[in-house]
mmCIF file of C-alpha atoms in Angstrom:
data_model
loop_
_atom_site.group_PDB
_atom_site.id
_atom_site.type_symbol
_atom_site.label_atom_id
_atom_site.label_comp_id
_atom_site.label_asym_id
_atom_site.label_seq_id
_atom_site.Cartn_x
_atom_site.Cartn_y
_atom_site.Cartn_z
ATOM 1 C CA UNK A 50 24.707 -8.445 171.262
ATOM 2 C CA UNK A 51 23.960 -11.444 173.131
ATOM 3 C CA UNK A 52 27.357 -12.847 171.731
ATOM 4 C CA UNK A 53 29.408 -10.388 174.012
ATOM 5 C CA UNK A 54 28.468 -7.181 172.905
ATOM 6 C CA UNK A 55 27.758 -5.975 176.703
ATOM 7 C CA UNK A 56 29.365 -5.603 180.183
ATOM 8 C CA UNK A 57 28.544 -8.079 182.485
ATOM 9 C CA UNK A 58 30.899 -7.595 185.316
ATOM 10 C CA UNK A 59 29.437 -6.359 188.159
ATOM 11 C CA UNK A 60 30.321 -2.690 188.770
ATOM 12 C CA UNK A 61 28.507 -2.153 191.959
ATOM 13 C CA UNK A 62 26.891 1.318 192.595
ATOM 14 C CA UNK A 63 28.018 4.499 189.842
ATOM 15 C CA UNK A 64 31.025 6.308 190.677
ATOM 16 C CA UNK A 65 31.036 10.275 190.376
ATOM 17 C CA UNK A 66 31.829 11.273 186.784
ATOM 18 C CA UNK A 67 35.487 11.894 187.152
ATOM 19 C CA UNK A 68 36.756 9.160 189.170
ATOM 20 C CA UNK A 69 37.979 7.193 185.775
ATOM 21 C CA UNK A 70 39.529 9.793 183.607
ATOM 22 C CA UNK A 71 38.911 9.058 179.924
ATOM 23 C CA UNK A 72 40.045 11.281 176.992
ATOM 24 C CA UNK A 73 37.588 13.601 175.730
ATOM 25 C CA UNK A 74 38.743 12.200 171.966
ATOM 26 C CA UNK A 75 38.228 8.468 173.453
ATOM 27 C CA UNK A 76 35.024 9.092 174.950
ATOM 28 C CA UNK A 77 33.534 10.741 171.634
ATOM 29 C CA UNK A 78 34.477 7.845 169.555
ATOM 30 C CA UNK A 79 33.163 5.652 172.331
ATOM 31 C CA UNK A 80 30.003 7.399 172.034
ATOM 32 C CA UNK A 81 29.531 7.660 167.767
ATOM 33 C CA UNK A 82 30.351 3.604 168.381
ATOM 34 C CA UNK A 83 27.409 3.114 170.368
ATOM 35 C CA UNK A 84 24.865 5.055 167.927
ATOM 36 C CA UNK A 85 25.116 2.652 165.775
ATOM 37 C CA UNK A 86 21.448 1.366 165.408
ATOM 38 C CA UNK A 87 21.978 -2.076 164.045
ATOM 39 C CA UNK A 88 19.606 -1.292 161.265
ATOM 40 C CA UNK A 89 21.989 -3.023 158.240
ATOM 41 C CA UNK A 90 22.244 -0.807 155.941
ATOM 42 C CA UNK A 91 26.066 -1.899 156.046
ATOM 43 C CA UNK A 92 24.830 -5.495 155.537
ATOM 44 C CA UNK A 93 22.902 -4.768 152.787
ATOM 45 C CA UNK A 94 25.386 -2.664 151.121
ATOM 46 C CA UNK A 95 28.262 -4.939 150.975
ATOM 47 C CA UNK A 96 28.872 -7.020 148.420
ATOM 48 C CA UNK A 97 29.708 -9.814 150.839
ATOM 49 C CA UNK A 98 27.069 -9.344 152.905
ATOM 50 C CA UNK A 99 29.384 -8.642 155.716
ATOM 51 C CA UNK A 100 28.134 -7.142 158.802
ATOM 52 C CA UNK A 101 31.605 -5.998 160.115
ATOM 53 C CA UNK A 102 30.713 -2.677 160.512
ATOM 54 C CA UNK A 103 27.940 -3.385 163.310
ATOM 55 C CA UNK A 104 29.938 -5.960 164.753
ATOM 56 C CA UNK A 105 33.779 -3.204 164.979
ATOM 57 C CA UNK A 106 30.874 -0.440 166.128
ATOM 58 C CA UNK A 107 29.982 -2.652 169.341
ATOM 59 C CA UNK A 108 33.120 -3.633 170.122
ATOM 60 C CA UNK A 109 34.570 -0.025 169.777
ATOM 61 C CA UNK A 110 32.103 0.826 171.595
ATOM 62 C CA UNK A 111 33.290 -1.162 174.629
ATOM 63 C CA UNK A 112 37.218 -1.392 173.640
ATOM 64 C CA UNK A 113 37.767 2.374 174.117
ATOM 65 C CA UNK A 114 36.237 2.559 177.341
ATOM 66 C CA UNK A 115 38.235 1.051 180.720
ATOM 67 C CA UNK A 116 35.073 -0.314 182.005
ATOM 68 C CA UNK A 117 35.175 -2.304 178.668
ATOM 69 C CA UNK A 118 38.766 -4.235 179.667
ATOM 70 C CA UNK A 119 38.194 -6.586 181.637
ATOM 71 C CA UNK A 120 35.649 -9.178 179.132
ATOM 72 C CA UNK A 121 37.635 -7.637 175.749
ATOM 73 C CA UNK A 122 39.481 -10.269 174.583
ATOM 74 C CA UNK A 123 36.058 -12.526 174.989
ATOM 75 C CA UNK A 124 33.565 -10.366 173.343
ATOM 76 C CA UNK A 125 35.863 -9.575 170.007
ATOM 77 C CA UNK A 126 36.231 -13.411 170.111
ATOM 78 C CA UNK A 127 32.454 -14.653 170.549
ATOM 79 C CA UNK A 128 31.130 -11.823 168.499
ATOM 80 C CA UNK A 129 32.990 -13.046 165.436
ATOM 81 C CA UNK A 130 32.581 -16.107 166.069
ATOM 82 C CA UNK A 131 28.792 -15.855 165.919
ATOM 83 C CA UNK A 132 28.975 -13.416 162.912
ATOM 84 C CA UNK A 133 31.015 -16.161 161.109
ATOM 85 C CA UNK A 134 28.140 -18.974 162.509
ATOM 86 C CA UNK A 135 25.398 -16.824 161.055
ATOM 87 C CA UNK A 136 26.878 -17.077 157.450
ATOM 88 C CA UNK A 137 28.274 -12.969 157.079
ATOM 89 C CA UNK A 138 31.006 -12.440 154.478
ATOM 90 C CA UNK A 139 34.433 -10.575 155.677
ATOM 91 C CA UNK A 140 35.191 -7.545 155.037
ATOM 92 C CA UNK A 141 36.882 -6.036 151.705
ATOM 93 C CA UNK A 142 37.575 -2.822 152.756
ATOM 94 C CA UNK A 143 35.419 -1.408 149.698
ATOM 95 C CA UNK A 144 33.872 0.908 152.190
ATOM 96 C CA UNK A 145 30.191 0.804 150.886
ATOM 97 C CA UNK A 146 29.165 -0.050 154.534
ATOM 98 C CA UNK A 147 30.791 3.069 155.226
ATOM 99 C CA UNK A 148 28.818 5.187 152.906
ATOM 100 C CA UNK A 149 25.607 3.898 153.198
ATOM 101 C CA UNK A 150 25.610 4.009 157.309
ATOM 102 C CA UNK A 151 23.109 6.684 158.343
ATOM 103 C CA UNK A 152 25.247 7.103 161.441
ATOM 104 C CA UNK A 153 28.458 7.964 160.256
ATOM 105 C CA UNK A 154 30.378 4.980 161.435
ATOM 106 C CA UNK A 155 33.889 4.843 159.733
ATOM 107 C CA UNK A 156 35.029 1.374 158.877
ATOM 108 C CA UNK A 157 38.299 2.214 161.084
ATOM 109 C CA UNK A 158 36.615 0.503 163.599
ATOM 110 C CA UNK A 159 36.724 -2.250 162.075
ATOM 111 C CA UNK A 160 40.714 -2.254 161.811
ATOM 112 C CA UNK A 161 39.984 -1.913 165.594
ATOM 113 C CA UNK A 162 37.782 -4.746 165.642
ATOM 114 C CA UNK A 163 40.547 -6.813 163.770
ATOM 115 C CA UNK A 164 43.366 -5.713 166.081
ATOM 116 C CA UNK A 165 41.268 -6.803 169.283
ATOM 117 C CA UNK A 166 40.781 -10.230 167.679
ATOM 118 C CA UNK A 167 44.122 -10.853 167.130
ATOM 119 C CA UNK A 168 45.650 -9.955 170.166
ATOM 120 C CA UNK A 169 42.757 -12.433 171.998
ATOM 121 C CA UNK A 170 43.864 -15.245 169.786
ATOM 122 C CA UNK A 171 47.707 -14.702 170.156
ATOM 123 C CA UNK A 172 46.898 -14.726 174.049
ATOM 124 C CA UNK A 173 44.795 -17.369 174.244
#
């Protein structure tokens, strides 16, 4: 999290509810992103040790939301970087992380979590 798994921008004072319109089906996933309780059960269940899952989940999290925008392209960077300092495999796609999740996160956030690395390396 400290890597850039948070919005620091300042906001100022909350809005009403309805002055940024978000999709009901963006919002949702938004949400089931951020219930992820780091607890690494994905970890531990990957034969890589890869803690992808946790890593997609916060950056969904954020990604799907506007409020998320502006600091994207820095937090997918910095939050792989430091999963790649801290010695965690990559991810094979055999979806045990997947299965063994007590929250239901789906590994397509980590497609997501690929996607929003790429495009922040292509622009940098």
């Amino acid at each position: 999290m400290m890597a850039g798994g948070y919005v620091s921008v300042n906001v100022g004072a909350a809005q009403d509810a309805n002055a940024i319109p978000i999709a009901k089906a963006k919002a949702d996933e938004s949400i089931l992103a951020a219930s992820c309780i780091g607890c690494g059960a994905c970890v531990a269940a990957c034969k890589n040790s890869s803690a992808m899952l946790f890593v997609a989940a916060k950056v969904s999290q954020y990604a799907l939301l506007p409020q998320g925008q502006p600091e994207a392209r820095i937090r997918a960077k910095r939050m792989v970087a430091k999963m790649d300092e801290l010695g965690f495999g990559g991810c094979t796609n055999t979806r045990a992380c997947e299965a063994e999740c007590p929250k239901g996160i789906s590994i397509s956030h980590i497609a997501r979590l690929n996607r929003e690395f790429i495009v922040a390396k292509l622009r940098d």
